[in-house]
Tab-separated table of C-alpha atoms and ligand atoms in Angstrom:
chain	number	residue	atom	x	y	z
S	22	UNK	CA	111.599	176.656	166.649
S	23	UNK	CA	107.812	176.681	166.123
S	24	UNK	CA	107.993	178.671	162.924
S	25	UNK	CA	110.823	176.428	161.736
S	26	UNK	CA	108.458	173.489	162.035
S	27	UNK	CA	106.252	175.239	159.488
S	28	UNK	CA	108.780	174.504	156.829
S	29	UNK	CA	108.549	173.540	153.190
S	30	UNK	CA	111.688	171.841	151.892
S	31	UNK	CA	112.364	171.120	148.237
S	32	UNK	CA	114.723	168.136	147.984
S	33	UNK	CA	116.725	167.349	144.853
S	34	UNK	CA	118.656	164.167	144.032
S	35	UNK	CA	120.800	163.583	140.921
S	36	UNK	CA	123.814	161.628	142.202
S	37	UNK	CA	123.537	158.650	139.867
S	38	UNK	CA	120.819	157.655	137.400
S	39	UNK	CA	117.650	158.994	139.018
S	40	UNK	CA	116.526	162.586	138.613
S	41	UNK	CA	114.229	163.215	141.560
S	42	UNK	CA	112.576	166.055	143.446
S	43	UNK	CA	110.227	166.088	146.424
S	44	UNK	CA	108.397	168.646	148.517
S	45	UNK	CA	108.290	167.916	152.245
S	46	UNK	CA	106.156	169.963	154.644
S	47	UNK	CA	107.020	170.268	158.325
S	48	UNK	CA	109.457	167.374	158.253
S	49	UNK	CA	106.719	164.794	157.930
S	50	UNK	CA	104.231	165.421	155.165
S	51	UNK	CA	105.478	164.396	151.740
S	52	UNK	CA	103.445	166.652	149.458
S	53	UNK	CA	104.977	165.374	146.213
S	54	UNK	CA	107.669	163.014	145.047
S	55	UNK	CA	108.784	162.710	141.416
S	56	UNK	CA	111.397	160.178	140.282
S	57	UNK	CA	112.523	160.070	136.676
S	58	UNK	CA	114.614	156.926	136.315
S	59	UNK	CA	117.218	156.359	133.612
S	60	UNK	CA	117.423	152.618	134.261
S	61	UNK	CA	115.961	151.814	130.820
S	62	UNK	CA	118.620	153.966	129.132
S	63	UNK	CA	121.576	152.340	130.909
S	64	UNK	CA	120.246	148.772	130.872
S	65	UNK	CA	121.658	147.986	127.451
S	66	UNK	CA	125.172	148.867	128.667
S	67	UNK	CA	124.851	146.675	131.783
S	68	UNK	CA	125.577	149.612	134.085
S	69	UNK	CA	125.392	153.393	134.429
S	70	UNK	CA	127.294	155.334	131.745
S	71	UNK	CA	128.327	158.568	133.524
S	72	UNK	CA	128.304	160.821	130.448
S	73	UNK	CA	124.816	159.694	129.432
S	74	UNK	CA	123.602	160.035	133.025
S	75	UNK	CA	124.582	163.698	133.301
S	76	UNK	CA	123.023	164.532	129.940
S	77	UNK	CA	119.784	162.834	130.972
S	78	UNK	CA	119.739	164.819	134.238
S	79	UNK	CA	120.143	168.040	132.234
S	80	UNK	CA	117.195	167.059	130.064
S	81	UNK	CA	114.861	166.172	132.920
S	82	UNK	CA	115.747	168.255	135.973
S	83	UNK	CA	113.579	171.236	135.096
S	84	UNK	CA	110.459	169.262	134.422
S	85	UNK	CA	110.977	167.013	137.489
S	86	UNK	CA	111.261	170.031	139.826
S	87	UNK	CA	108.339	171.832	138.187
S	88	UNK	CA	106.166	168.753	138.489
S	89	UNK	CA	107.120	168.256	142.157
S	90	UNK	CA	106.222	171.878	142.973
S	91	UNK	CA	103.002	171.781	140.971
S	92	UNK	CA	101.811	168.558	142.591
S	93	UNK	CA	102.614	169.970	146.019
S	94	UNK	CA	100.793	173.194	145.157
S	95	UNK	CA	103.737	175.403	146.114
S	96	UNK	CA	105.731	178.095	144.365
S	97	UNK	CA	109.106	179.581	145.289
S	98	UNK	CA	107.529	182.045	147.713
S	99	UNK	CA	106.344	179.113	149.875
S	100	UNK	CA	109.669	177.295	150.015
S	101	UNK	CA	111.763	177.556	153.194
S	102	UNK	CA	114.943	175.902	151.886
S	103	UNK	CA	116.307	173.875	148.991
S	104	UNK	CA	118.210	170.703	149.854
S	105	UNK	CA	120.422	168.947	147.351
S	106	UNK	CA	122.734	165.934	147.210
S	107	UNK	CA	126.324	167.158	146.779
S	108	UNK	CA	128.058	163.763	147.070
S	109	UNK	CA	129.007	160.996	146.873
S	110	UNK	CA	128.143	160.088	143.304
S	111	UNK	CA	129.044	160.720	139.686
S	112	UNK	CA	130.533	164.186	139.338
S	113	UNK	CA	128.648	165.122	136.155
S	114	UNK	CA	125.357	163.936	137.628
S	115	UNK	CA	125.873	165.665	140.980
S	116	UNK	CA	126.769	168.939	139.269
S	117	UNK	CA	123.389	169.136	137.545
S	118	UNK	CA	121.485	168.977	140.851
S	119	UNK	CA	123.903	171.247	142.705
S	120	UNK	CA	123.823	173.909	139.964
S	121	UNK	CA	120.027	173.818	139.774
S	122	UNK	CA	119.598	174.008	143.560
S	123	UNK	CA	122.119	176.845	143.923
S	124	UNK	CA	120.503	178.903	141.169
S	125	UNK	CA	116.996	178.433	142.539
S	126	UNK	CA	117.915	179.025	146.181
S	127	UNK	CA	119.817	182.184	145.275
S	128	UNK	CA	116.987	183.528	143.127
S	129	UNK	CA	114.324	182.619	145.707
S	130	UNK	CA	116.492	183.992	148.559
S	131	UNK	CA	116.182	180.852	150.647
S	132	UNK	CA	118.889	178.794	152.346
S	133	UNK	CA	120.727	176.137	150.376
S	134	UNK	CA	121.182	172.871	152.269
S	135	UNK	CA	123.944	170.439	151.273
S	136	UNK	CA	122.996	166.817	151.867
S	137	UNK	CA	125.298	163.802	151.935
S	138	UNK	CA	123.581	161.128	149.820
S	139	UNK	CA	124.449	158.432	152.385
S	140	UNK	CA	122.858	160.422	155.202
S	141	UNK	CA	119.833	160.786	152.924
S	142	UNK	CA	119.457	157.017	152.566
S	143	UNK	CA	119.375	156.578	156.341
S	144	UNK	CA	117.018	159.513	156.887
S	145	UNK	CA	114.543	157.893	154.456
S	146	UNK	CA	113.494	155.913	157.545
S	147	UNK	CA	112.275	159.097	159.267
S	148	UNK	CA	109.807	159.771	156.430
S	149	UNK	CA	107.681	156.863	157.577
S	150	UNK	CA	108.608	156.791	161.288
S	151	UNK	CA	109.143	160.184	162.937
S	152	UNK	CA	109.469	158.745	166.422
S	153	UNK	CA	112.610	156.639	166.029
S	154	UNK	CA	114.582	156.524	169.253
S	155	UNK	CA	118.337	156.924	169.643
S	156	UNK	CA	120.824	155.373	169.900
S	157	UNK	CA	120.049	154.110	166.412
S	158	UNK	CA	122.192	151.644	164.509
S	159	UNK	CA	121.968	151.793	160.744
S	160	UNK	CA	123.063	149.362	158.064
S	161	UNK	CA	123.448	151.239	154.813
S	162	UNK	CA	123.869	148.870	151.879
S	163	UNK	CA	123.723	150.397	148.430
S	164	UNK	CA	125.371	150.062	145.028
S	165	UNK	CA	128.386	152.076	146.138
S	166	UNK	CA	128.547	151.729	149.934
S	167	UNK	CA	128.181	149.295	152.803
S	168	UNK	CA	128.372	150.981	156.195
S	169	UNK	CA	127.390	150.230	159.781
S	170	UNK	CA	126.711	153.536	161.521
S	171	UNK	CA	125.837	154.492	165.074
S	172	UNK	CA	123.591	157.555	165.463
S	173	UNK	CA	123.626	159.037	168.974
S	174	UNK	CA	121.172	161.752	167.909
S	175	UNK	CA	120.137	163.611	164.777
S	176	UNK	CA	123.205	164.294	162.582
S	177	UNK	CA	125.431	162.965	165.365
S	178	UNK	CA	126.952	159.730	164.144
S	179	UNK	CA	130.003	157.515	163.947
S	180	UNK	CA	130.876	154.993	161.226
S	181	UNK	CA	131.582	151.644	162.909
S	182	UNK	CA	132.444	149.613	159.834
S	183	UNK	CA	132.553	149.833	156.069
S	184	UNK	CA	133.388	147.692	153.071
S	185	UNK	CA	137.054	147.273	152.227
S	186	UNK	CA	136.353	146.483	148.575
S	187	UNK	CA	133.045	145.945	146.771
S	188	UNK	CA	129.788	147.297	148.155
S	189	UNK	CA	126.999	144.779	148.777
S	190	UNK	CA	124.874	146.133	145.911
S	191	UNK	CA	127.891	146.131	143.611
S	192	UNK	CA	128.360	142.416	144.334
S	193	UNK	CA	124.682	141.775	143.496
S	194	UNK	CA	125.112	143.730	140.246
S	195	UNK	CA	128.337	142.004	139.190
S	196	UNK	CA	127.094	138.509	140.004
S	197	UNK	CA	123.821	139.201	138.149
S	198	UNK	CA	125.781	140.321	135.113
S	199	UNK	CA	127.908	137.143	135.202
S	200	UNK	CA	124.769	135.031	135.462
S	201	UNK	CA	123.296	136.820	132.447
S	202	UNK	CA	120.528	138.409	134.519
S	203	UNK	CA	119.448	142.047	134.144
S	204	UNK	CA	120.618	145.361	135.574
S	205	UNK	CA	120.432	146.507	138.347
S	206	UNK	CA	121.204	143.038	139.623
S	207	UNK	CA	119.630	143.011	143.104
S	208	UNK	CA	115.998	142.513	142.113
S	209	UNK	CA	116.954	139.958	139.423
S	210	UNK	CA	119.074	137.924	141.846
S	211	UNK	CA	116.243	138.015	144.382
S	212	UNK	CA	113.770	136.780	141.749
S	213	UNK	CA	116.044	134.006	140.463
S	214	UNK	CA	116.908	132.989	144.042
S	215	UNK	CA	113.246	132.473	144.902
S	216	UNK	CA	113.221	129.188	142.967
S	217	UNK	CA	116.775	128.127	143.853
S	218	UNK	CA	118.423	126.105	146.596
S	219	UNK	CA	120.501	128.435	148.840
S	220	UNK	CA	122.554	125.466	150.058
S	221	UNK	CA	123.499	124.223	146.578
S	222	UNK	CA	126.862	126.064	146.718
S	223	UNK	CA	128.837	126.864	149.842
S	224	UNK	CA	130.154	130.321	148.974
S	225	UNK	CA	132.667	132.013	151.320
S	226	UNK	CA	131.715	134.619	153.937
S	227	UNK	CA	134.392	137.193	154.791
S	228	UNK	CA	134.235	137.721	158.553
S	229	UNK	CA	137.652	139.517	158.669
S	230	UNK	CA	139.495	139.905	162.009
S	231	UNK	CA	137.674	139.010	165.218
S	232	UNK	CA	135.470	141.913	166.270
S	233	UNK	CA	135.787	143.772	162.958
S	234	UNK	CA	132.642	145.473	161.731
S	235	UNK	CA	134.102	145.957	158.246
S	236	UNK	CA	132.842	144.091	155.203
S	237	UNK	CA	134.409	142.496	152.133
S	238	UNK	CA	132.384	141.178	149.224
S	239	UNK	CA	134.974	140.798	146.467
S	240	UNK	CA	135.933	137.255	147.543
S	241	UNK	CA	132.314	136.148	147.411
S	242	UNK	CA	131.848	137.714	143.987
S	243	UNK	CA	135.029	136.022	142.693
S	244	UNK	CA	133.929	132.665	144.139
S	245	UNK	CA	130.697	132.812	142.090
S	246	UNK	CA	132.659	133.795	138.969
S	247	UNK	CA	135.225	131.001	139.504
S	248	UNK	CA	132.515	128.403	140.083
S	249	UNK	CA	130.871	129.405	136.818
S	250	UNK	CA	134.128	129.488	134.840
S	251	UNK	CA	135.293	126.113	136.162
S	252	UNK	CA	131.938	124.582	135.201
S	253	UNK	CA	132.119	126.151	131.743
S	254	UNK	CA	135.585	124.703	131.149
S	255	UNK	CA	134.270	121.262	132.064
S	256	UNK	CA	131.279	121.742	129.818
S	257	UNK	CA	128.882	121.619	132.781
S	258	UNK	CA	125.785	123.787	133.026
S	259	UNK	CA	124.986	125.093	136.491
S	260	UNK	CA	121.551	126.031	137.734
S	261	UNK	CA	121.272	129.843	137.712
S	262	UNK	CA	118.631	129.922	140.443
S	263	UNK	CA	120.795	127.786	142.745
S	264	UNK	CA	123.788	130.064	142.120
S	265	UNK	CA	121.679	133.194	142.768
S	266	UNK	CA	120.143	131.707	145.936
S	267	UNK	CA	123.510	130.555	147.330
S	268	UNK	CA	125.123	133.913	146.573
S	269	UNK	CA	122.216	135.828	148.127
S	270	UNK	CA	122.340	133.721	151.293
S	271	UNK	CA	126.090	134.287	151.689
S	272	UNK	CA	125.802	138.066	151.172
S	273	UNK	CA	122.790	138.437	153.455
S	274	UNK	CA	124.348	136.172	156.104
S	275	UNK	CA	127.361	138.495	156.421
S	276	UNK	CA	125.177	141.618	156.525
S	277	UNK	CA	122.983	140.128	159.271
S	278	UNK	CA	125.811	138.684	161.392
S	279	UNK	CA	127.836	141.915	161.282
S	280	UNK	CA	124.710	143.885	162.235
S	281	UNK	CA	124.187	141.629	165.257
S	282	UNK	CA	127.831	141.994	166.227
S	283	UNK	CA	127.482	145.777	166.052
S	284	UNK	CA	124.391	145.622	168.233
S	285	UNK	CA	126.245	143.558	170.813
S	286	UNK	CA	129.049	146.150	170.967
S	287	UNK	CA	126.753	149.196	170.725
S	288	UNK	CA	123.340	148.467	172.257
S	289	UNK	CA	120.698	150.486	170.411
S	290	UNK	CA	116.979	151.155	170.671
S	291	UNK	CA	116.427	151.174	166.924
S	292	UNK	CA	117.961	149.326	164.004
S	293	UNK	CA	117.414	150.969	160.617
S	294	UNK	CA	118.105	149.445	157.246
S	295	UNK	CA	118.841	151.749	154.305
S	296	UNK	CA	120.035	151.895	150.691
S	297	UNK	CA	119.062	149.915	147.599
S	298	UNK	CA	119.956	146.527	149.107
S	299	UNK	CA	117.512	147.264	151.955
S	300	UNK	CA	114.836	146.349	149.397
S	301	UNK	CA	116.038	142.739	149.603
S	302	UNK	CA	113.251	140.596	151.069
S	303	UNK	CA	115.547	137.989	152.623
S	304	UNK	CA	117.669	140.622	154.355
S	305	UNK	CA	114.539	142.290	155.756
S	306	UNK	CA	113.025	139.024	156.951
S	307	UNK	CA	116.150	137.754	158.686
S	308	UNK	CA	116.913	141.076	160.369
S	309	UNK	CA	113.278	141.437	161.428
S	310	UNK	CA	113.397	138.053	163.173
S	311	UNK	CA	116.740	138.743	164.854
S	312	UNK	CA	115.797	142.252	166.004
S	313	UNK	CA	112.509	140.980	167.463
S	314	UNK	CA	114.511	138.498	169.555
S	315	UNK	CA	116.797	141.333	170.741
S	316	UNK	CA	113.816	143.569	171.528
S	317	UNK	CA	115.124	146.250	169.190
S	318	UNK	CA	112.764	148.223	166.968
S	319	UNK	CA	113.499	147.372	163.366
S	320	UNK	CA	112.613	149.712	160.506
S	321	UNK	CA	113.271	149.931	156.813
S	322	UNK	CA	111.930	152.264	154.137
S	323	UNK	CA	109.311	151.166	151.607
S	324	UNK	CA	110.906	149.998	148.305
S	325	UNK	CA	110.687	153.369	146.446
S	326	UNK	CA	112.391	155.077	149.379
S	327	UNK	CA	115.212	152.490	149.529
S	328	UNK	CA	116.656	153.334	146.119
S	329	UNK	CA	117.761	156.867	145.162
S	330	UNK	CA	115.039	159.481	145.621
S	331	UNK	CA	114.467	163.151	146.357
S	332	UNK	CA	112.266	162.574	149.423
S	333	UNK	CA	115.181	161.211	151.456
S	334	UNK	CA	117.200	164.311	150.548
S	335	UNK	CA	114.301	166.550	151.577
S	336	UNK	CA	114.032	164.926	155.035
S	337	UNK	CA	117.788	164.865	155.676
S	338	UNK	CA	117.740	168.498	154.494
S	339	UNK	CA	114.937	169.274	156.945
S	340	UNK	CA	117.008	168.109	159.939
S	341	UNK	CA	119.988	170.156	158.713
S	342	UNK	CA	117.699	173.147	158.157
S	343	UNK	CA	116.239	173.113	161.681
S	344	UNK	CA	119.776	172.736	163.036
S	345	UNK	CA	120.717	175.916	161.123
S	346	UNK	CA	123.239	174.100	158.938
S	347	UNK	CA	123.102	176.116	155.725
S	348	UNK	CA	125.528	175.605	152.832
S	349	UNK	CA	127.555	178.395	151.280
S	350	UNK	CA	127.026	179.656	147.724
S	351	UNK	CA	130.411	178.107	146.937
S	352	UNK	CA	128.941	174.615	147.334
S	353	UNK	CA	130.382	172.186	144.805
S	354	UNK	CA	129.850	168.532	143.964
S	355	UNK	CA	132.081	166.171	145.992
S	356	UNK	CA	132.035	162.813	144.165
S	357	UNK	CA	134.133	161.014	146.804
S	358	UNK	CA	132.291	162.407	149.843
S	359	UNK	CA	132.049	159.972	152.734
S	360	UNK	CA	130.251	159.936	156.058
K	13	LIG	O1	120.878	153.075	146.927
K	13	LIG	P1	120.840	152.735	145.504
K	13	LIG	O2	119.580	152.979	144.720
K	13	LIG	O3	121.958	153.456	144.704
K	13	LIG	C1	123.193	153.763	145.245
K	13	LIG	O4	123.293	154.806	145.938
K	13	LIG	O5	124.098	152.945	145.006
K	13	LIG	O6	121.227	151.202	145.421
K	13	LIG	C2	121.274	150.497	144.237
K	13	LIG	C3	121.726	149.086	144.559
K	13	LIG	C4	122.037	148.266	143.309
K	13	LIG	O7	123.306	147.679	143.470
K	13	LIG	C5	120.935	147.214	143.297
K	13	LIG	O8	121.327	145.994	142.704
K	13	LIG	C6	120.617	147.059	144.770
K	13	LIG	O9	120.704	148.366	145.278
K	13	LIG	N1	119.293	146.489	145.001
K	13	LIG	C7	119.096	145.279	145.584
K	13	LIG	C8	117.693	145.042	145.546
K	13	LIG	N2	117.091	146.142	144.963
K	13	LIG	C9	118.092	147.008	144.640
K	13	LIG	N3	119.965	144.401	146.107
K	13	LIG	C10	119.458	143.260	146.603
K	13	LIG	N4	118.147	142.947	146.586
K	13	LIG	C11	117.225	143.801	146.085
K	13	LIG	N5	115.947	143.487	146.078
K	14	LIG	ZN1	121.972	155.741	146.722
């Protein structure tokens, strides 16, 4: 075990529109972290164009990995294992990372570690807090997923609830697009909401059946769209900030209340927020207040570690590596992979 702690993991992430690589030493020291974002390229289309995304990954992966290794001052002889996201995500994008990681691991004769992107998001919390205690409840809210997960120990978890339709981040993105704000929508909604009245519109919250820890955001998204369309037909102009603030409050309210319900059913020592939506200031503030009242330690990653990045794949890969969970050379991309 001691020599395993002296590990250098190269983590690679290419599941969507960020090409990223990081070098993590001993499960705690991030020696380098490079993120090459394609957001600017996709912005004009209002969303990620899969074909363009995979081409961009092909163009940048080599230089991103080289830069990560150079900055960390390591070469292949120093690396203990190569961890890569193999799903979920866009198949063409995933394939670029998986092919690169397989080729390098094989040539360097080091283990290949297959990381579930969703696990990666949650493990981002361990980069900044190594001492998190179990049981740990996690709320993962990203552009593609909304999950409540109970971790009994490292890599030992159970999904308690998930979205039945849109993911939380997807709702932020779609509402932002309807309001004529930018892409990705979350940060734009947050900015517009800052000067709006969150009580201006009473948008619906989907609580689902009593006791359910599942989510549903499509009704909320449609309610914003309908409100806008009805106003347009009447020739009325609605205040964008008020719409953004009311939508944000409704989305965050559901995320917070379901988290508290999960905590009631599954008492935990730690509550961890993860995924792109974890960057939302209102969500962080409300959960922080609630968790303090429940005496539960509340953590969330810093903003760069909330959205897609290679460091989270390196740390999730580290825990798989020390558990001896190596992938086979037949590893393939699994776009629909779940937890
Ligand atoms: O985890 P992530 O980078 O990619 C996926 O794996 O999906 O999450 C991206 C999502 C987008 O939907 C984006 O709008 C949302 O995270 N997001 C936010 C904020 N920053 C990013 N949502 C709400 N508030 C934010 N500040
Ligand atoms: Zn993600």
